[in-house]
PDB file of C-alpha atoms in Angstrom:
ATOM      1  CA  ALA G 288    -217.399  18.990  97.123  1.00 89.00           C
ATOM      2  CA  PHE G 289    -219.672  22.358  98.147  1.00 92.00           C
ATOM      3  CA  ASP G 290    -221.986  20.306 100.910  1.00 91.00           C
ATOM      4  CA  ASN G 291    -218.250  19.405 102.410  1.00 89.00           C
ATOM      5  CA  ARG G 292    -216.877  22.714 102.372  1.00 91.00           C
ATOM      6  CA  MET G 293    -213.891  22.484 100.103  1.00 91.00           C
ATOM      7  CA  GLY G 294    -213.309  25.624  98.150  1.00 92.00           C
ATOM      8  CA  SER G 295    -212.668  24.299  94.959  1.00 95.00           C
ATOM      9  CA  VAL G 296    -213.404  21.921  92.268  1.00 96.00           C
ATOM     10  CA  VAL G 297    -210.972  20.616  89.487  1.00 96.00           C
ATOM     11  CA  LEU G 298    -211.846  19.249  86.428  1.00 96.00           C
ATOM     12  CA  GLN G 299    -209.789  17.464  84.413  1.00 94.00           C
ATOM     13  CA  SER G 300    -210.343  15.439  80.890  1.00 94.00           C
ATOM     14  CA  GLY G 301    -209.280  13.937  78.333  1.00 89.00           C
ATOM     15  CA  GLU G 302    -207.882  16.337  75.294  1.00 90.00           C
ATOM     16  CA  ARG G 303    -211.051  17.293  73.344  1.00 95.00           C
ATOM     17  CA  THR G 304    -210.614  20.348  71.042  1.00 96.00           C
ATOM     18  CA  ASP G 305    -213.875  19.922  69.647  1.00 97.00           C
ATOM     19  CA  SER G 306    -216.944  22.909  69.836  1.00 97.00           C
ATOM     20  CA  HIS G 307    -219.099  20.385  71.345  1.00 98.00           C
ATOM     21  CA  PHE G 308    -216.857  19.537  74.182  1.00 98.00           C
ATOM     22  CA  ILE G 309    -215.773  23.265  74.433  1.00 98.00           C
ATOM     23  CA  GLU G 310    -219.721  24.311  75.194  1.00 98.00           C
ATOM     24  CA  GLN G 311    -220.050  21.325  77.214  1.00 98.00           C
ATOM     25  CA  VAL G 312    -216.331  23.022  79.750  1.00 98.00           C
ATOM     26  CA  ASN G 313    -218.844  26.643  79.705  1.00 98.00           C
ATOM     27  CA  ARG G 314    -221.928  24.968  80.600  1.00 98.00           C
ATOM     28  CA  LEU G 315    -220.719  22.915  83.621  1.00 98.00           C
ATOM     29  CA  VAL G 316    -218.009  26.227  84.954  1.00 98.00           C
ATOM     30  CA  PHE G 317    -221.078  28.675  84.498  1.00 98.00           C
ATOM     31  CA  GLY G 318    -222.904  25.860  86.383  1.00 98.00           C
ATOM     32  CA  ILE G 319    -221.079  25.509  88.601  1.00 98.00           C
ATOM     33  CA  LYS G 320    -220.483  29.465  89.647  1.00 97.00           C
ATOM     34  CA  LYS G 321    -224.217  29.389  89.605  1.00 97.00           C
ATOM     35  CA  LEU G 322    -225.109  26.124  92.512  1.00 96.00           C
ATOM     36  CA  SER G 323    -222.430  27.606  94.874  1.00 96.00           C
ATOM     37  CA  ASP G 324    -223.498  31.559  94.754  1.00 96.00           C
ATOM     38  CA  ASN G 325    -220.292  31.799  93.402  1.00 96.00           C
ATOM     39  CA  LYS G 326    -218.313  30.330  96.436  1.00 95.00           C
ATOM     40  CA  LEU G 327    -216.222  27.324  94.545  1.00 97.00           C
ATOM     41  CA  GLY G 328    -212.863  28.397  92.574  1.00 97.00           C
ATOM     42  CA  ILE G 329    -212.360  26.421  89.455  1.00 98.00           C
ATOM     43  CA  THR G 330    -209.413  24.643  87.536  1.00 97.00           C
ATOM     44  CA  LEU G 331    -209.327  23.317  84.770  1.00 98.00           C
ATOM     45  CA  SER G 332    -207.075  20.804  83.452  1.00 97.00           C
ATOM     46  CA  CYS G 333    -208.324  19.601  79.731  1.00 98.00           C
ATOM     47  CA  GLY G 334    -205.034  19.981  77.867  1.00 96.00           C
ATOM     48  CA  GLU G 335    -203.682  22.151  75.132  1.00 97.00           C
ATOM     49  CA  GLN G 336    -206.270  23.939  73.650  1.00 97.00           C
ATOM     50  CA  THR G 337    -206.566  27.775  71.379  1.00 97.00           C
ATOM     51  CA  ASP G 338    -206.220  30.485  72.608  1.00 98.00           C
ATOM     52  CA  GLU G 339    -209.995  31.862  72.206  1.00 98.00           C
ATOM     53  CA  THR G 340    -210.955  29.099  73.845  1.00 98.00           C
ATOM     54  CA  TYR G 341    -208.509  29.144  77.185  1.00 98.00           C
ATOM     55  CA  ARG G 342    -210.221  33.109  76.968  1.00 98.00           C
ATOM     56  CA  GLN G 343    -213.399  31.678  76.537  1.00 98.00           C
ATOM     57  CA  TRP G 344    -213.790  29.825  79.820  1.00 98.00           C
ATOM     58  CA  PHE G 345    -212.136  32.298  81.576  1.00 98.00           C
ATOM     59  CA  LYS G 346    -214.346  34.331  81.134  1.00 98.00           C
ATOM     60  CA  THR G 347    -217.528  32.178  82.211  1.00 98.00           C
ATOM     61  CA  GLY G 348    -215.873  31.766  85.494  1.00 98.00           C
ATOM     62  CA  ALA G 349    -212.792  29.753  85.525  1.00 98.00           C
ATOM     63  CA  HIS G 350    -209.622  30.607  87.246  1.00 97.00           C
ATOM     64  CA  ARG G 351    -206.702  28.745  87.653  1.00 97.00           C
ATOM     65  CA  TYR G 352    -205.248  26.094  85.047  1.00 98.00           C
ATOM     66  CA  LEU G 353    -203.215  23.053  84.429  1.00 98.00           C
ATOM     67  CA  LEU G 354    -201.364  22.206  82.306  1.00 98.00           C
ATOM     68  CA  ARG G 355    -197.879  19.611  82.760  1.00 97.00           C
ATOM     69  CA  ILE G 356    -195.346  20.242  80.858  1.00 96.00           C
ATOM     70  CA  GLU G 357    -194.037  17.176  81.319  1.00 95.00           C
ATOM     71  CA  SER G 358    -191.031  18.076  80.678  1.00 96.00           C
ATOM     72  CA  SER G 359    -189.198  21.610  80.240  1.00 97.00           C
ATOM     73  CA  THR G 360    -186.259  19.086  78.301  1.00 97.00           C
ATOM     74  CA  GLU G 361    -187.637  19.633  73.976  1.00 97.00           C
ATOM     75  CA  ALA G 362    -185.790  16.745  73.303  1.00 97.00           C
ATOM     76  CA  LEU G 363    -187.067  14.288  76.148  1.00 97.00           C
ATOM     77  CA  TYR G 364    -190.493  16.355  75.437  1.00 97.00           C
ATOM     78  CA  ASN G 365    -190.811  14.751  71.814  1.00 95.00           C
ATOM     79  CA  GLN G 366    -188.811  10.909  73.528  1.00 94.00           C
ATOM     80  CA  ILE G 367    -192.343  10.532  75.486  1.00 94.00           C
ATOM     81  CA  HIS G 368    -195.010  11.535  72.616  1.00 91.00           C
ATOM     82  CA  PRO G 369    -196.316  10.327  69.940  1.00 87.00           C
ATOM     83  CA  THR G 370    -194.294  11.678  67.000  1.00 82.00           C
ATOM     84  CA  ASP G 371    -197.548  12.596  65.220  1.00 85.00           C
ATOM     85  CA  GLY G 372    -198.050  16.055  64.252  1.00 82.00           C
ATOM     86  CA  SER G 373    -199.950  16.083  67.469  1.00 85.00           C
ATOM     87  CA  HIS G 374    -197.618  16.735  70.142  1.00 90.00           C
ATOM     88  CA  ARG G 375    -195.132  19.536  69.755  1.00 94.00           C
ATOM     89  CA  PHE G 376    -193.399  21.330  72.506  1.00 96.00           C
ATOM     90  CA  GLN G 377    -193.458  24.934  71.213  1.00 96.00           C
ATOM     91  CA  ASN G 378    -197.294  24.535  71.701  1.00 96.00           C
ATOM     92  CA  ARG G 379    -197.129  23.194  74.680  1.00 97.00           C
ATOM     93  CA  LEU G 380    -194.898  26.741  75.483  1.00 97.00           C
ATOM     94  CA  ASN G 381    -197.239  27.933  73.721  1.00 98.00           C
ATOM     95  CA  CYS G 382    -200.224  27.446  75.641  1.00 98.00           C
ATOM     96  CA  LEU G 383    -198.749  27.757  78.313  1.00 98.00           C
ATOM     97  CA  HIS G 384    -198.154  31.393  77.524  1.00 98.00           C
ATOM     98  CA  SER G 385    -202.188  31.817  76.801  1.00 98.00           C
ATOM     99  CA  LEU G 386    -202.601  30.743  79.804  1.00 98.00           C
ATOM    100  CA  LYS G 387    -201.273  33.328  81.447  1.00 96.00           C
ATOM    101  CA  SER G 388    -201.932  36.029  78.611  1.00 97.00           C
ATOM    102  CA  ALA G 389    -205.709  35.086  79.630  1.00 97.00           C
ATOM    103  CA  GLY G 390    -205.193  35.891  83.371  1.00 96.00           C
ATOM    104  CA  TYR G 391    -205.098  31.968  85.179  1.00 97.00           C
ATOM    105  CA  GLN G 392    -203.494  31.074  87.824  1.00 97.00           C
ATOM    106  CA  VAL G 393    -201.130  28.763  85.665  1.00 98.00           C
ATOM    107  CA  GLY G 394    -199.577  25.422  87.141  1.00 98.00           C
ATOM    108  CA  THR G 395    -198.075  22.902  85.562  1.00 98.00           C
ATOM    109  CA  GLY G 396    -196.020  19.936  86.569  1.00 97.00           C
ATOM    110  CA  VAL G 397    -193.244  16.925  85.455  1.00 97.00           C
ATOM    111  CA  MET G 398    -193.503  13.056  85.795  1.00 94.00           C
ATOM    112  CA  ILE G 399    -190.774  11.891  87.899  1.00 97.00           C
ATOM    113  CA  GLY G 400    -188.325   9.039  86.870  1.00 97.00           C
ATOM    114  CA  MET G 401    -190.063   8.401  83.750  1.00 97.00           C
ATOM    115  CA  PRO G 402    -187.440   6.533  80.797  1.00 97.00           C
ATOM    116  CA  PHE G 403    -184.864   8.718  79.443  1.00 97.00           C
ATOM    117  CA  GLN G 404    -184.776  11.210  81.709  1.00 98.00           C
ATOM    118  CA  THR G 405    -181.618  12.491  84.152  1.00 98.00           C
ATOM    119  CA  ILE G 406    -181.414  14.590  87.355  1.00 98.00           C
ATOM    120  CA  GLU G 407    -180.079  17.581  84.361  1.00 98.00           C
ATOM    121  CA  HIS G 408    -183.421  17.230  83.386  1.00 98.00           C
ATOM    122  CA  LEU G 409    -185.484  17.575  86.787  1.00 98.00           C
ATOM    123  CA  VAL G 410    -182.776  20.163  87.430  1.00 98.00           C
ATOM    124  CA  ALA G 411    -183.993  22.329  84.071  1.00 98.00           C
ATOM    125  CA  ASP G 412    -187.592  21.668  85.000  1.00 98.00           C
ATOM    126  CA  LEU G 413    -186.672  23.665  88.760  1.00 98.00           C
ATOM    127  CA  ARG G 414    -185.339  26.563  87.080  1.00 98.00           C
ATOM    128  CA  PHE G 415    -187.877  26.554  83.644  1.00 98.00           C
ATOM    129  CA  PHE G 416    -191.187  26.175  87.403  1.00 98.00           C
ATOM    130  CA  GLN G 417    -188.346  29.312  88.086  1.00 97.00           C
ATOM    131  CA  SER G 418    -188.398  31.275  85.240  1.00 97.00           C
ATOM    132  CA  PHE G 419    -191.901  31.135  83.940  1.00 97.00           C
ATOM    133  CA  ASP G 420    -192.702  31.691  87.734  1.00 96.00           C
ATOM    134  CA  VAL G 421    -195.377  29.438  87.660  1.00 97.00           C
ATOM    135  CA  ASP G 422    -198.461  29.874  90.419  1.00 97.00           C
ATOM    136  CA  MET G 423    -198.732  25.978  91.229  1.00 97.00           C
ATOM    137  CA  VAL G 424    -197.072  22.910  90.498  1.00 98.00           C
ATOM    138  CA  GLY G 425    -198.582  18.905  90.683  1.00 95.00           C
ATOM    139  CA  MET G 426    -195.277  16.999  89.237  1.00 95.00           C
ATOM    140  CA  GLY G 427    -195.445  13.180  90.726  1.00 95.00           C
ATOM    141  CA  PRO G 428    -193.588   9.683  90.010  1.00 97.00           C
ATOM    142  CA  TYR G 429    -193.377   8.031  86.925  1.00 96.00           C
ATOM    143  CA  ILE G 430    -195.368   4.779  87.682  1.00 94.00           C
ATOM    144  CA  GLU G 431    -195.559   2.362  84.937  1.00 92.00           C
ATOM    145  CA  HIS G 432    -198.067   1.021  82.376  1.00 91.00           C
ATOM    146  CA  GLU G 433    -197.943  -2.188  80.251  1.00 91.00           C
ATOM    147  CA  GLY G 434    -200.250  -0.895  78.471  1.00 89.00           C
ATOM    148  CA  THR G 435    -198.422   2.510  77.198  1.00 90.00           C
ATOM    149  CA  PRO G 436    -195.743   3.114  74.287  1.00 91.00           C
ATOM    150  CA  LEU G 437    -192.848   3.622  77.479  1.00 94.00           C
ATOM    151  CA  ALA G 438    -193.448   0.078  78.489  1.00 95.00           C
ATOM    152  CA  PRO G 439    -190.731  -1.038  76.673  1.00 96.00           C
ATOM    153  CA  TYR G 440    -188.326   0.075  77.850  1.00 96.00           C
ATOM    154  CA  ASP G 441    -189.651   0.737  81.796  1.00 95.00           C
ATOM    155  CA  HIS G 442    -186.823  -2.352  82.670  1.00 96.00           C
ATOM    156  CA  THR G 443    -184.136   1.428  82.507  1.00 97.00           C
ATOM    157  CA  ILE G 444    -185.943   3.183  84.784  1.00 97.00           C
ATOM    158  CA  ALA G 445    -186.004   2.677  88.684  1.00 97.00           C
ATOM    159  CA  PRO G 446    -187.303   1.190  91.206  1.00 97.00           C
ATOM    160  CA  ARG G 447    -190.503   2.676  91.940  1.00 96.00           C
ATOM    161  CA  LYS G 448    -189.092   2.872  96.087  1.00 97.00           C
ATOM    162  CA  SER G 449    -186.361   5.276  94.620  1.00 98.00           C
ATOM    163  CA  ARG G 450    -188.927   6.945  92.037  1.00 98.00           C
ATOM    164  CA  PHE G 451    -190.542   8.197  95.676  1.00 98.00           C
ATOM    165  CA  ASP G 452    -187.609   9.655  97.000  1.00 98.00           C
ATOM    166  CA  LEU G 453    -186.938  11.901  94.096  1.00 98.00           C
ATOM    167  CA  ALA G 454    -190.237  12.612  94.115  1.00 98.00           C
ATOM    168  CA  LEU G 455    -190.260  13.661  97.556  1.00 98.00           C
ATOM    169  CA  LYS G 456    -187.066  15.468  96.430  1.00 98.00           C
ATOM    170  CA  MET G 457    -187.840  17.148  94.219  1.00 98.00           C
ATOM    171  CA  VAL G 458    -191.144  18.635  96.136  1.00 98.00           C
ATOM    172  CA  ALA G 459    -188.691  19.753  98.527  1.00 98.00           C
ATOM    173  CA  THR G 460    -186.070  21.074  96.247  1.00 98.00           C
ATOM    174  CA  LEU G 461    -188.718  23.145  94.724  1.00 98.00           C
ATOM    175  CA  ARG G 462    -190.474  24.871  97.353  1.00 98.00           C
ATOM    176  CA  LEU G 463    -186.807  26.051  98.777  1.00 98.00           C
ATOM    177  CA  LEU G 464    -186.906  27.641  95.464  1.00 98.00           C
ATOM    178  CA  MET G 465    -189.667  29.204  95.260  1.00 98.00           C
ATOM    179  CA  PRO G 466    -192.055  29.029  98.845  1.00 97.00           C
ATOM    180  CA  ASP G 467    -195.085  30.902  98.064  1.00 97.00           C
ATOM    181  CA  ILE G 468    -196.067  28.184  95.145  1.00 98.00           C
ATOM    182  CA  ASN G 469    -198.811  26.148  95.261  1.00 97.00           C
ATOM    183  CA  ILE G 470    -197.389  22.708  95.151  1.00 98.00           C
ATOM    184  CA  ALA G 471    -199.348  19.484  95.118  1.00 96.00           C
ATOM    185  CA  ALA G 472    -198.691  15.989  97.042  1.00 95.00           C
ATOM    186  CA  ALA G 473    -199.944  14.035  93.435  1.00 93.00           C
ATOM    187  CA  THR G 474    -201.796  10.785  94.089  1.00 90.00           C
ATOM    188  CA  ALA G 475    -199.443   8.545  92.229  1.00 93.00           C
ATOM    189  CA  LEU G 476    -197.240   9.289  95.742  1.00 95.00           C
ATOM    190  CA  GLN G 477    -199.761   7.295  96.872  1.00 92.00           C
ATOM    191  CA  ALA G 478    -199.496   4.223  94.466  1.00 92.00           C
ATOM    192  CA  ILE G 479    -196.207   3.527  96.392  1.00 95.00           C
ATOM    193  CA  ASP G 480    -197.249   4.197  99.710  1.00 95.00           C
ATOM    194  CA  PRO G 481    -199.747   4.412 101.646  1.00 91.00           C
ATOM    195  CA  MET G 482    -198.451   7.864 103.873  1.00 92.00           C
ATOM    196  CA  GLY G 483    -196.811   8.874  99.747  1.00 94.00           C
ATOM    197  CA  ARG G 484    -199.513  12.380  99.836  1.00 93.00           C
ATOM    198  CA  GLU G 485    -198.782  12.992 103.803  1.00 93.00           C
ATOM    199  CA  LYS G 486    -194.685  12.398 102.919  1.00 95.00           C
ATOM    200  CA  ALA G 487    -195.312  14.853 100.307  1.00 96.00           C
ATOM    201  CA  ILE G 488    -196.874  18.016 102.903  1.00 95.00           C
ATOM    202  CA  MET G 489    -194.499  17.167 105.808  1.00 95.00           C
ATOM    203  CA  VAL G 490    -191.169  18.268 102.775  1.00 97.00           C
ATOM    204  CA  GLY G 491    -193.290  21.059 101.358  1.00 97.00           C
ATOM    205  CA  ALA G 492    -196.975  20.003  99.518  1.00 96.00           C
ATOM    206  CA  ASN G 493    -199.273  22.185 100.512  1.00 95.00           C
ATOM    207  CA  ILE G 494    -202.311  21.237  97.775  1.00 93.00           C
ATOM    208  CA  ILE G 495    -204.370  17.532  97.973  1.00 90.00           C
ATOM    209  CA  MET G 496    -206.261  17.337  95.213  1.00 88.00           C
ATOM    210  CA  PRO G 497    -209.048  14.003  95.959  1.00 85.00           C
ATOM    211  CA  ASN G 498    -211.183  12.600  93.664  1.00 85.00           C
ATOM    212  CA  LEU G 499    -214.827  13.235  94.227  1.00 86.00           C
ATOM    213  CA  THR G 500    -215.732  11.503  90.767  1.00 85.00           C
ATOM    214  CA  PRO G 501    -218.774   8.986  91.353  1.00 83.00           C
ATOM    215  CA  GLY G 502    -217.210   5.551  92.046  1.00 78.00           C
ATOM    216  CA  LYS G 503    -218.909   3.363  89.525  1.00 81.00           C
ATOM    217  CA  TYR G 504    -216.916   5.706  86.904  1.00 82.00           C
ATOM    218  CA  ARG G 505    -213.676   5.791  88.853  1.00 77.00           C
ATOM    219  CA  GLY G 506    -211.914   2.028  86.795  1.00 75.00           C
ATOM    220  CA  ASP G 507    -213.524   3.244  83.178  1.00 76.00           C
ATOM    221  CA  TYR G 508    -209.791   5.546  83.592  1.00 70.00           C
ATOM    222  CA  LEU G 509    -207.234   4.103  85.974  1.00 68.00           C
ATOM    223  CA  LEU G 510    -203.742   5.778  84.505  1.00 68.00           C
ATOM    224  CA  TYR G 511    -202.182   3.689  86.194  1.00 64.00           C
ATOM    225  CA  ASP G 512    -202.028   0.398  87.936  1.00 65.00           C
ATOM    226  CA  ASP G 513    -202.514   0.237  92.919  1.00 64.00           C
ATOM    227  CA  LYS G 514    -204.739   3.852  91.520  1.00 60.00           C
ATOM    228  CA  PRO G 515    -205.507   5.120  95.596  1.00 60.00           C
ATOM    229  CA  CYS G 516    -209.104   5.554  96.643  1.00 58.00           C
ATOM    230  CA  THR G 517    -210.964   4.534  94.140  1.00 54.00           C
ATOM    231  CA  ASP G 518    -213.826   3.145  96.262  1.00 57.00           C
ATOM    232  CA  GLU G 519    -214.871   5.704  97.920  1.00 58.00           C
ATOM    233  CA  ASN G 520    -217.747   8.936  97.968  1.00 61.00           C
ATOM    234  CA  ALA G 521    -217.118  12.184  98.485  1.00 59.00           C
ATOM    235  CA  ASP G 522    -218.291  11.874 102.361  1.00 63.00           C
ATOM    236  CA  ASP G 523    -215.908   9.239 102.835  1.00 60.00           C
ATOM    237  CA  CYS G 524    -213.121  11.700 100.815  1.00 62.00           C
ATOM    238  CA  SER G 525    -213.201  14.133 103.379  1.00 66.00           C
ATOM    239  CA  SER G 526    -213.267  12.580 106.100  1.00 69.00           C
ATOM    240  CA  CYS G 527    -210.580  10.651 105.196  1.00 75.00           C
ATOM    241  CA  LEU G 528    -208.803  13.574 104.189  1.00 77.00           C
ATOM    242  CA  GLU G 529    -209.076  15.352 107.272  1.00 80.00           C
ATOM    243  CA  ALA G 530    -207.822  13.303 109.545  1.00 81.00           C
ATOM    244  CA  ARG G 531    -205.054  11.534 106.805  1.00 80.00           C
ATOM    245  CA  ILE G 532    -204.211  15.803 107.064  1.00 85.00           C
ATOM    246  CA  LYS G 533    -203.780  16.495 110.698  1.00 85.00           C
ATOM    247  CA  MET G 534    -201.169  12.685 111.356  1.00 81.00           C
ATOM    248  CA  ALA G 535    -199.151  15.014 108.904  1.00 81.00           C
ATOM    249  CA  GLY G 536    -198.893  18.107 111.279  1.00 85.00           C
ATOM    250  CA  HIS G 537    -201.067  19.986 109.297  1.00 87.00           C
ATOM    251  CA  GLU G 538    -205.097  21.549 108.996  1.00 87.00           C
ATOM    252  CA  VAL G 539    -207.671  21.890 105.832  1.00 87.00           C
ATOM    253  CA  GLY G 540    -208.469  24.944 104.667  1.00 88.00           C
ATOM    254  CA  LEU G 541    -212.178  25.057 104.236  1.00 87.00           C
ATOM    255  CA  ASP G 542    -214.266  27.577 102.647  1.00 89.00           C
ATOM    256  CA  ASP G 543    -211.294  28.644 100.846  1.00 91.00           C
ATOM    257  CA  TRP G 544    -210.551  28.710  97.011  1.00 92.00           C
ATOM    258  CA  GLY G 545    -206.718  28.479  97.727  1.00 92.00           C
ATOM    259  CA  ASP G 546    -205.327  30.791  95.955  1.00 94.00           C
ATOM    260  CA  SER G 547    -201.607  30.598  96.326  1.00 93.00           C
ATOM    261  CA  HIS G 548    -199.408  33.344  97.877  1.00 92.00           C
ATOM    262  CA  ARG G 549    -197.685  33.746  94.629  1.00 93.00           C
ATOM    263  CA  PHE G 550    -200.042  34.758  92.541  1.00 91.00           C
ATOM    264  CA  LYS G 551    -202.055  36.743  95.525  1.00 89.00           C
ATOM    265  CA  ASN G 552    -199.205  39.174  95.867  1.00 88.00           C
ATOM    266  CA  ARG G 553    -197.902  39.709  91.689  1.00 84.00           C
ATOM    267  CA  SER G 554    -201.757  40.572  92.359  1.00 69.00           C
ATOM    268  CA  LEU G 555    -201.268  43.947  94.577  1.00 67.00           C
TER     269      LEU G 555
END
């Protein structure tokens, strides 16, 4: 990422809260800052953690955090999560507030077109982004997978093309509602349409997060079928990305952390 002049990196993981993992993330953040002479910005996406952990990682050098609310409607949130005591809507909200108070630029987001979801739910999600005053949103179409607990309900959802179109409408609407935040063009869009991310940029997205994980590891965590760019290395990804962004009528912002204008204005 640094050699290809990408301004920031996202470290994303499964949700672990053990001390070994917390310290491992801390070492990674510190190491990235040292490697790049503090030139690379760092976004974390490591799930729900304690307020103390969030503050520790921020102090070490992380400055953005992505934690999807997944649905801002508590009843729907409960429908799509296990009822095992480890997944609580209020705890997710509390974590988002902890991140903001710790000083992070806070990103969140939702899945679009999943089972049980209505247009009213999505309207509530857009209003939630506004009321919480987020800095960044990542949202994309729900991609079904036969190995998940939601699979028995997948016959109730709209076709992929409809979910894709609805995701673009959500991006466009959010851009009108919040013109100065960062909106990511989700990789899931490209799983449905080869030009999915470019189409999202054309309607209002301004962030793309290419996958720089070494190719030999990518097959170990395929969250859904048809995930794109699973065989590219960092150099391939960089040249491909620049070409695709130009096709969408824009330029890649190199050597820039990419902080949202909303965050910058709030910090003045």
